[in-house]
Coordinates of C-alpha atoms and ligand atoms in Angstrom, one line a residue:
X1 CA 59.3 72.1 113.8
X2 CA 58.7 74.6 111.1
X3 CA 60.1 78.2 110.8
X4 CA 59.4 81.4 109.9
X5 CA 61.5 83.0 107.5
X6 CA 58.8 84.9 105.6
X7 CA 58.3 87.4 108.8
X8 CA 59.4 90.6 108.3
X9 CA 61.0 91.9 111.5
X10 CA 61.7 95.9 111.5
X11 CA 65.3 96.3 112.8
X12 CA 65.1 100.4 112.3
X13 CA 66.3 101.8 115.5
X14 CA 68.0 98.3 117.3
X15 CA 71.1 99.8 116.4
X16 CA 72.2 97.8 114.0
X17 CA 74.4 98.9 111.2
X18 CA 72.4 97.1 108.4
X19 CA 69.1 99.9 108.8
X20 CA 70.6 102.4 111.3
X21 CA 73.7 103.4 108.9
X22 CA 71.6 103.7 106.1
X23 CA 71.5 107.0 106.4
X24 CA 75.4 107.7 107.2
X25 CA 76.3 105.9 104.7
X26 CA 73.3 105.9 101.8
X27 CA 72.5 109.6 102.0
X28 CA 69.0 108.0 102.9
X29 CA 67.1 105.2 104.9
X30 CA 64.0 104.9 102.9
X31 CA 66.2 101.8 100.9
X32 CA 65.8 98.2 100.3
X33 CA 69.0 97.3 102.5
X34 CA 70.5 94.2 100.9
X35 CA 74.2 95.0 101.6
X36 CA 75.9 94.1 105.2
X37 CA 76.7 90.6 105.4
X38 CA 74.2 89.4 108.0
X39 CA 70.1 88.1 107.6
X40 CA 67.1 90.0 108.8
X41 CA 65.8 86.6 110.6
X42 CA 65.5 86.1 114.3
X43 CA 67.7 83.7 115.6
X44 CA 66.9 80.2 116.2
X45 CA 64.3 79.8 119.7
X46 CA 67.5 77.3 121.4
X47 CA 70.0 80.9 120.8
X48 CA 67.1 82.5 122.0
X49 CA 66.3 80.7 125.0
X50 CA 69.9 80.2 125.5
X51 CA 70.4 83.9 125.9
X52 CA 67.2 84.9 128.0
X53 CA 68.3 81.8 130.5
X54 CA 71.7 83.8 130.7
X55 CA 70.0 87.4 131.3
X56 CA 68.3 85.5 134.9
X57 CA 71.6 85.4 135.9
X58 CA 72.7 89.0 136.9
X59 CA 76.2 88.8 137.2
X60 CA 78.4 89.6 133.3
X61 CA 82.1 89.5 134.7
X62 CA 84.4 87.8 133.0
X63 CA 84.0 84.4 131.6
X64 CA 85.4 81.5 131.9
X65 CA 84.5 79.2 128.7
X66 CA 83.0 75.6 130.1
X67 CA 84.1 72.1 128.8
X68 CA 80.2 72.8 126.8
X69 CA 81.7 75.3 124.9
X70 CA 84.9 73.7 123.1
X71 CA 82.5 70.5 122.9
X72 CA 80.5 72.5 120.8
X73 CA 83.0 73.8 118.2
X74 CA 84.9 70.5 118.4
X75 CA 81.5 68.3 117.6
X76 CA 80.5 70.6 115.1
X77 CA 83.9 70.8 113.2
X78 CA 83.8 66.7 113.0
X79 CA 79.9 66.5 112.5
X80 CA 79.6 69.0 109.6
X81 CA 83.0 68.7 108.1
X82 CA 84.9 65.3 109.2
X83 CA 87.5 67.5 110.8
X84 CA 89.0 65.9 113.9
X85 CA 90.5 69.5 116.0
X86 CA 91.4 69.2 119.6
X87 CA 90.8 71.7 122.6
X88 CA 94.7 72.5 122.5
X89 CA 94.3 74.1 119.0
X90 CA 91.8 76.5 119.7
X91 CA 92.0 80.2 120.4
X92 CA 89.2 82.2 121.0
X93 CA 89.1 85.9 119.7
X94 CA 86.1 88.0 118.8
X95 CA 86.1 87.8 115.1
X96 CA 87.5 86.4 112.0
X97 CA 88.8 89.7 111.1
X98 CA 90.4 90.8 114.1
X99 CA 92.4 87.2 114.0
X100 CA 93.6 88.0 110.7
X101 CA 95.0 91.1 111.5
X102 CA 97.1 89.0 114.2
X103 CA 98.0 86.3 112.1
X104 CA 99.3 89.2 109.5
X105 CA 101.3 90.9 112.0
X106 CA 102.8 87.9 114.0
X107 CA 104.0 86.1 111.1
X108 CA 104.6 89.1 108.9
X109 CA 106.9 91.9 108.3
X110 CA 106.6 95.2 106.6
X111 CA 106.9 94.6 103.1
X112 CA 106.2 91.0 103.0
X113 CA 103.8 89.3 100.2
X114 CA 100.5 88.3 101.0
X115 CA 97.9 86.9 98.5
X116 CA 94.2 87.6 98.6
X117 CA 92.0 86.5 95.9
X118 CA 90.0 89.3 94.5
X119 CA 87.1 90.5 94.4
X120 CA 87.1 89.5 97.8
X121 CA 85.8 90.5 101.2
X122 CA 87.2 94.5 101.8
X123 CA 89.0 93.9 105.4
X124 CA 91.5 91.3 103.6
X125 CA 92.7 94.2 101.8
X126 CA 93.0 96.4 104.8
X127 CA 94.6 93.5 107.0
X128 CA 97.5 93.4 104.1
X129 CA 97.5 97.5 103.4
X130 CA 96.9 98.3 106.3
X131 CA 100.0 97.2 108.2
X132 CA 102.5 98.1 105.3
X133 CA 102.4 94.7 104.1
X134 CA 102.7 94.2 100.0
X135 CA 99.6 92.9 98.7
X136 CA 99.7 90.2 95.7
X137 CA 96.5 90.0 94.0
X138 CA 95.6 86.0 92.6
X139 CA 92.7 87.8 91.0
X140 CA 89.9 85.1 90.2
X141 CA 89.2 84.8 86.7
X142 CA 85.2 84.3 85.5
X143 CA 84.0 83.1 83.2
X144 CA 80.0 83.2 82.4
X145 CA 79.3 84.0 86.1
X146 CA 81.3 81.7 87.4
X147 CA 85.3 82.0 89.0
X148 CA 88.0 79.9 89.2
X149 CA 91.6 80.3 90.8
X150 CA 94.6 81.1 88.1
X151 CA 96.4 78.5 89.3
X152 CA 99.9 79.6 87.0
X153 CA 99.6 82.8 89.1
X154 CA 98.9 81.9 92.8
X155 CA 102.4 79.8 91.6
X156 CA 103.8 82.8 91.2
X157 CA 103.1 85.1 93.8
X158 CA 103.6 81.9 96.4
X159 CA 106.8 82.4 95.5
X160 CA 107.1 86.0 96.6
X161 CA 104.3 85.5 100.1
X162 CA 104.6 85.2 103.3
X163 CA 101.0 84.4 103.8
X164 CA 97.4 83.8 101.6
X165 CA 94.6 85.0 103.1
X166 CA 91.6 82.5 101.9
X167 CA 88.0 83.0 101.5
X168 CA 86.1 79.8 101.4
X169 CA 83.2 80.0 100.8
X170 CA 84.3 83.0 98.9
X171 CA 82.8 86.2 99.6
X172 CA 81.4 87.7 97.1
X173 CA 81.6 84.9 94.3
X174 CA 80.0 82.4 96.3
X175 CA 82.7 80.2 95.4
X176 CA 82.7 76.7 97.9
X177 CA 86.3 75.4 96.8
X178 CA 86.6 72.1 95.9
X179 CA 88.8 69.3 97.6
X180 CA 91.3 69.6 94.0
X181 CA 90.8 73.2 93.7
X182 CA 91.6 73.0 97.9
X183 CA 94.3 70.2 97.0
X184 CA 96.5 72.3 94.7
X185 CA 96.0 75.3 96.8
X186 CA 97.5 73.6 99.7
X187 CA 100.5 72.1 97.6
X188 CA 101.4 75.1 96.3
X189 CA 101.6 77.4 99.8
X190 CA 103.4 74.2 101.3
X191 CA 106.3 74.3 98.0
X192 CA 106.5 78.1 98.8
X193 CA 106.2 78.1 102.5
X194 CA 103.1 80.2 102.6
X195 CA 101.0 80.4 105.8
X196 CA 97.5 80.1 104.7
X197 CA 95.2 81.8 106.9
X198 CA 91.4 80.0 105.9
X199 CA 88.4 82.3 106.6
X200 CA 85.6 80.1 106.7
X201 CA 82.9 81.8 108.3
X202 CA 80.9 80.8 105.4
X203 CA 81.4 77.3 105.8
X204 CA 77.5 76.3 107.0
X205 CA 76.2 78.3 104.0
X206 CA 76.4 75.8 101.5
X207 CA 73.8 74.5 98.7
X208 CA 73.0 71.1 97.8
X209 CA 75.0 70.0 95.2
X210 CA 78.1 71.4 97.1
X211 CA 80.2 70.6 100.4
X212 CA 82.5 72.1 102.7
X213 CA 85.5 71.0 103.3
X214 CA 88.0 72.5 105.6
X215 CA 92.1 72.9 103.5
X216 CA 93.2 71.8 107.2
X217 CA 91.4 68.5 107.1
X218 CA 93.1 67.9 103.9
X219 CA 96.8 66.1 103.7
X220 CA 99.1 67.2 105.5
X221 CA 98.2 71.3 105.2
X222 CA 96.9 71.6 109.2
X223 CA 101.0 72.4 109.3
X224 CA 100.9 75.7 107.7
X225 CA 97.0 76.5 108.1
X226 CA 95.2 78.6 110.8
X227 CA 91.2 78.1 110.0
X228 CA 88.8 80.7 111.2
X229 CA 85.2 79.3 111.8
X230 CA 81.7 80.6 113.7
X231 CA 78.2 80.8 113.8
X232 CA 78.1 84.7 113.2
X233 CA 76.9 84.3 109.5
X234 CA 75.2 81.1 109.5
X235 CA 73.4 81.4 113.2
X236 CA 72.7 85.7 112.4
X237 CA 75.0 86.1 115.6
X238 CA 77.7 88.9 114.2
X239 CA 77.0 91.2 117.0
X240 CA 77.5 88.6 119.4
X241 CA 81.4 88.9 119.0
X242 CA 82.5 85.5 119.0
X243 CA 84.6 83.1 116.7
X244 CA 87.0 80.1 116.6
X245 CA 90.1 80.3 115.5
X246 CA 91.8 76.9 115.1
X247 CA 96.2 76.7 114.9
X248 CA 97.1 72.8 115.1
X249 CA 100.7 73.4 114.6
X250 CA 102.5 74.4 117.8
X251 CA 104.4 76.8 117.2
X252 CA 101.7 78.9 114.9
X253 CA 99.6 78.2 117.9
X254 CA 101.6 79.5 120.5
X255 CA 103.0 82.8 119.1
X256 CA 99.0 83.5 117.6
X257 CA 98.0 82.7 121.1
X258 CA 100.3 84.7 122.9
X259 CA 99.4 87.9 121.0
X260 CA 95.9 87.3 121.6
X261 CA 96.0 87.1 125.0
X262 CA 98.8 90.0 125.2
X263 CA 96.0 92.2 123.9
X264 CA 92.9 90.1 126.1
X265 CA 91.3 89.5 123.1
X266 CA 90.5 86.2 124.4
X267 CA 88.2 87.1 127.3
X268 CA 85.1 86.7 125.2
X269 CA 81.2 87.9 125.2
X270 CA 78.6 86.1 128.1
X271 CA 76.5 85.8 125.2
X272 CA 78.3 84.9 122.4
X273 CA 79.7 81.8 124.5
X274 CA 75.9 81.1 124.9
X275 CA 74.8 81.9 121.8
X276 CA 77.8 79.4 120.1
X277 CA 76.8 76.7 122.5
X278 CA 73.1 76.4 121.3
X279 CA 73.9 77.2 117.8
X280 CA 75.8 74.1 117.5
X281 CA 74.4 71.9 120.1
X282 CA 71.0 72.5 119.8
X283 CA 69.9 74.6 115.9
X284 CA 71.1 72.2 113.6
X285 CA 67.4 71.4 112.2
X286 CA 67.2 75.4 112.2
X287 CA 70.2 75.9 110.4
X288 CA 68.8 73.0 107.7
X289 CA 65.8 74.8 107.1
X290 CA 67.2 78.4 106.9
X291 CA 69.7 76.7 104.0
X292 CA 67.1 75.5 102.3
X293 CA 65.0 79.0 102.4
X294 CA 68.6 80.9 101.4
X295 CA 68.7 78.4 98.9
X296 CA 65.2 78.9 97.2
X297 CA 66.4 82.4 97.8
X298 CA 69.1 82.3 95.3
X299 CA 67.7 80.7 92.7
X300 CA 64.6 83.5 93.2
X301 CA 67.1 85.7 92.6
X302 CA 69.4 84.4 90.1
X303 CA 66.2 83.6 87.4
X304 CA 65.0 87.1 87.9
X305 CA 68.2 88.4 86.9
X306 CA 68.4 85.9 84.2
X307 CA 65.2 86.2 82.7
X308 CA 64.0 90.3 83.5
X309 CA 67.5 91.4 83.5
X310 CA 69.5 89.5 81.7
X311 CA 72.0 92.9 80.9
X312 CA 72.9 92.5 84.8
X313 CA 74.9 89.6 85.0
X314 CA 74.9 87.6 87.7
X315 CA 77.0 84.6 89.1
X316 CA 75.1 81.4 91.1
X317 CA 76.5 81.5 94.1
X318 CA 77.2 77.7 95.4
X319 CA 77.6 78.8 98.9
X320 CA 77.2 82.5 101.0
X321 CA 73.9 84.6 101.3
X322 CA 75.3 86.8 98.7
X323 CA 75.2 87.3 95.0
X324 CA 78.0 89.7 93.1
X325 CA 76.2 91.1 90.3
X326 CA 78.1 92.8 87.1
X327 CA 76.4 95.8 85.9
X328 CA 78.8 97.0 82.9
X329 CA 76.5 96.0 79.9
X330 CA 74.2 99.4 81.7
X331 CA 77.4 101.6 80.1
X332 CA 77.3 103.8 83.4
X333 CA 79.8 104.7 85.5
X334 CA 80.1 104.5 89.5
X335 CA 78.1 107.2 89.5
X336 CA 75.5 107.0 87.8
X337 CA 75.7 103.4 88.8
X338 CA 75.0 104.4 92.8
X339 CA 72.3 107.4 91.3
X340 CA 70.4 105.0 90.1
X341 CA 70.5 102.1 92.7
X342 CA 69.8 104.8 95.6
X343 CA 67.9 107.3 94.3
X344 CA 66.0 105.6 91.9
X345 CA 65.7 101.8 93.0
X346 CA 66.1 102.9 96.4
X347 CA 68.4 99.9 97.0
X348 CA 71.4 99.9 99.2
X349 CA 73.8 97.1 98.1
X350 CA 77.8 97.0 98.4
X351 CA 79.5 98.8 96.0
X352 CA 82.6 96.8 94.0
X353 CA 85.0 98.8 94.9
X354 CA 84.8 97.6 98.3
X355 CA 86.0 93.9 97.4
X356 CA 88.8 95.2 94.8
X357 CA 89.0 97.4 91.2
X358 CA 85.5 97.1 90.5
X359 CA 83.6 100.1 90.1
X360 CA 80.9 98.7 88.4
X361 CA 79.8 95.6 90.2
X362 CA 78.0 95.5 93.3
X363 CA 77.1 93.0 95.7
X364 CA 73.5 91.8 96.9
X365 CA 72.7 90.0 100.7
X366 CA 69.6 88.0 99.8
X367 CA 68.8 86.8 103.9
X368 CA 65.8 88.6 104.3
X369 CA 62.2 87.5 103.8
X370 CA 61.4 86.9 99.9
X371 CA 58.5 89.6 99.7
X372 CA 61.0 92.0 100.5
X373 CA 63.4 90.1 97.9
X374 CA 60.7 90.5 95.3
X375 CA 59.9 93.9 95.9
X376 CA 63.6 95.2 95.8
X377 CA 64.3 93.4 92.9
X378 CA 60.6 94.8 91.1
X379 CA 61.9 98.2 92.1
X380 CA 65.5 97.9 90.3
X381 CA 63.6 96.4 87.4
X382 CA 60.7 99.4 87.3
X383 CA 64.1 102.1 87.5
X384 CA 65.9 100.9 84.6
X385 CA 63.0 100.8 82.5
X386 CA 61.9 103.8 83.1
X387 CA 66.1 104.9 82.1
Ligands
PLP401 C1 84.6 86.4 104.6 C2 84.2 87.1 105.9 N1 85.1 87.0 106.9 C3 84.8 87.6 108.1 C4 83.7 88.4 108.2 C5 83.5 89.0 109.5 O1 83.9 88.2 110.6 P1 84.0 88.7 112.1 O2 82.8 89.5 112.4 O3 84.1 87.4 112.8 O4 85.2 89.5 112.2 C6 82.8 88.4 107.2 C7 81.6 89.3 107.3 O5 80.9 89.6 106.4 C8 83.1 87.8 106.0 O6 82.2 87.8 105.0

């Protein structure tokens, strides 16, 4: 079966933040919108199918989630990753995010330590600032585009956390961690007692040369590791509210557990339950060919950075829809910076300073259709020409 990535669907007016905040948030909604982190493709036909079959039944109480559902999450974790997780590990909340936020304040204080690797993805800052927690920065360091963990560092502020909050795949770098880089990671929070709290909603994003692997399939580390996992990014269903949160140690389970359901977090979306359910069991050869597509996507992207603007530099993302570009070579500030990308490219991307200090970097989402890629991209090139 072949799809359709190349169709350009008009989501103005669906309510969706991506086009309908445009305006909010951009001053304008005449832009390219390459920012929010989720594709501007239809879902694969098993979600939708799945989802119409649920509309003939007229009845959306409360749910109940079916033997089906963990099935899914629990085949797809060993399928795609060689991780063996068990019904009894899994709690089900409604995003990534909001399980953070527990984690941080059931196994955190006020004024404890918590790492986050920056730049990185804006609501791990809040989850750590935002509940008067101390926030230890293991900034990546880059070199030519690429970014690696300072490993003497994360050594150091271990010793100081309570918790590290990781991004793999990283968003923005596009980092996928590898099984050393994942190895010493693991060693270190375990010397220090750090809880590591692994966001991998990323995880099906992943180009060829590189591999997923889940830190709590690794050694020993499912002891001090709660993984987050879903199909929002990879399956386009965000607004479906509905993600996997996976505690194998007992007693992390049962006090993240018990906070969840305390606020009946766990009562879950008719749809998303659906929606999960075909993802998994049913889009795999959809998923395959929308990787491929993202991936022919990137590198459209990274060689017209390279070779038009080579004074925007721009990493190659290994996993993630999403490229973290480096404008500081244009000698503007933030400023200017957002003058020209709005009002003159007409672009909307994620500013820097939403992922850390970084006024002068933005990021770019490249899931949409590649004419629209192209066109965006022609535009930005055409503005800073012209000066
Ligand atoms: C790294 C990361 N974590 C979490 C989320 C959002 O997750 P959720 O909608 O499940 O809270 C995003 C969305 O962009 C993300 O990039």
């Amino acid at each position: 079966m072949s799809y359709n990535f190349d169709r350009v669907i008009d989501r103005k007016g669906s309510g969706c933040f991506k086009y309908d905040a445009l305006k909010m948030l951009f001053g304008r909604d005449d832009l390219y919108s390459l920012w929010v982190a989720d594709m501007d493709f239809a879902v694969s036909p098993q979600i939708q199918a799945a989802l119409a079959q649920r509309t003939e039944h007229p009845v959306f109480g409360y749910n109940l989630r079916l033997d089906r559902y963990y099935e899914a999450a629990i085949y797809w974790a060993a399928h795609r990753y060689n991780w063996d997780i068990c019904r009894e590990w899994i709690i089900s909340c409604p995003g990534i995010v909001p399980a953070i936020n527990l984690a941080v304040l059931t196994f955190t204080h006020p004024g404890d330590g918590i790492i986050i690797q920056s730049p990185v993805y804006g609501p791990f800052h809040h989850a750590v600032m935002g509940h008067g927690r101390k926030l230890l920065d293991n900034r990546l360091i880059e070199l030519d585009g690429h970014y690696r963990i300072d490993f003497d560092d994360l050594e150091r502020k271990a010793s100081q956390a309570k918790m590290l909050i990781l991004c793999n795949p990283h968003n923005p770098v596009g980092r996928v961690f590898t099984e050393e880089e994942l190895r010493a990671i693991g060693e270190i929070c375990m010397r220090y007692n750090v809880l590591i709290f692994s966001d991998e909603i990323h995880a099906d994003l992943v180009y060829s040369e590189y591999r997923h692997v889940p830190i709590s399939s690794l050694d020993n580390f499912s002891e001090i590791t709660i993984t987050g996992f879903s199909p929002a990014k990879s399956f386009n269903v965000a607004g479906l509210s509905t993600s996997v949160i996976v505690a194998p140690e007992k007693k992390l389970f049962e006090q993240l557990n018990s906070f969840n359901e305390k606020l009946h977090l766990f009562t879950g979306n008719s749809f998303g339950i659906k929606a999960l359910e075909a993802a998994y069991l049913e889009s795999e050869a959809w998923l395959e060919a929308l990787v491929k597509y993202l991936e022919e996507n990137r590198d459209f992207v990274y060689r017209y950075f390279r070779e038009q603007m080579p004074e925007i530099r721009i990493n190659n993302p290994e996993g993630t829809y999403l490229a973290w570009l480096d404008f500081s070579a244009l000698g503007m500030n933030a400023e200017a910076l957002n003058d020209l990308l709005v009002n003159k490219a007409k672009l909307a991307l994620d500013p820097g300073m939403k992922y850390g200090d970084y006024p002068v970097f933005q990021r770019l989402n490249f899931a949409c259709a590649r004419s629209i890629l192209r066109d965006a991209l022609d535009s930005l090139f055409n503005s800073i020409k012209q000066g």
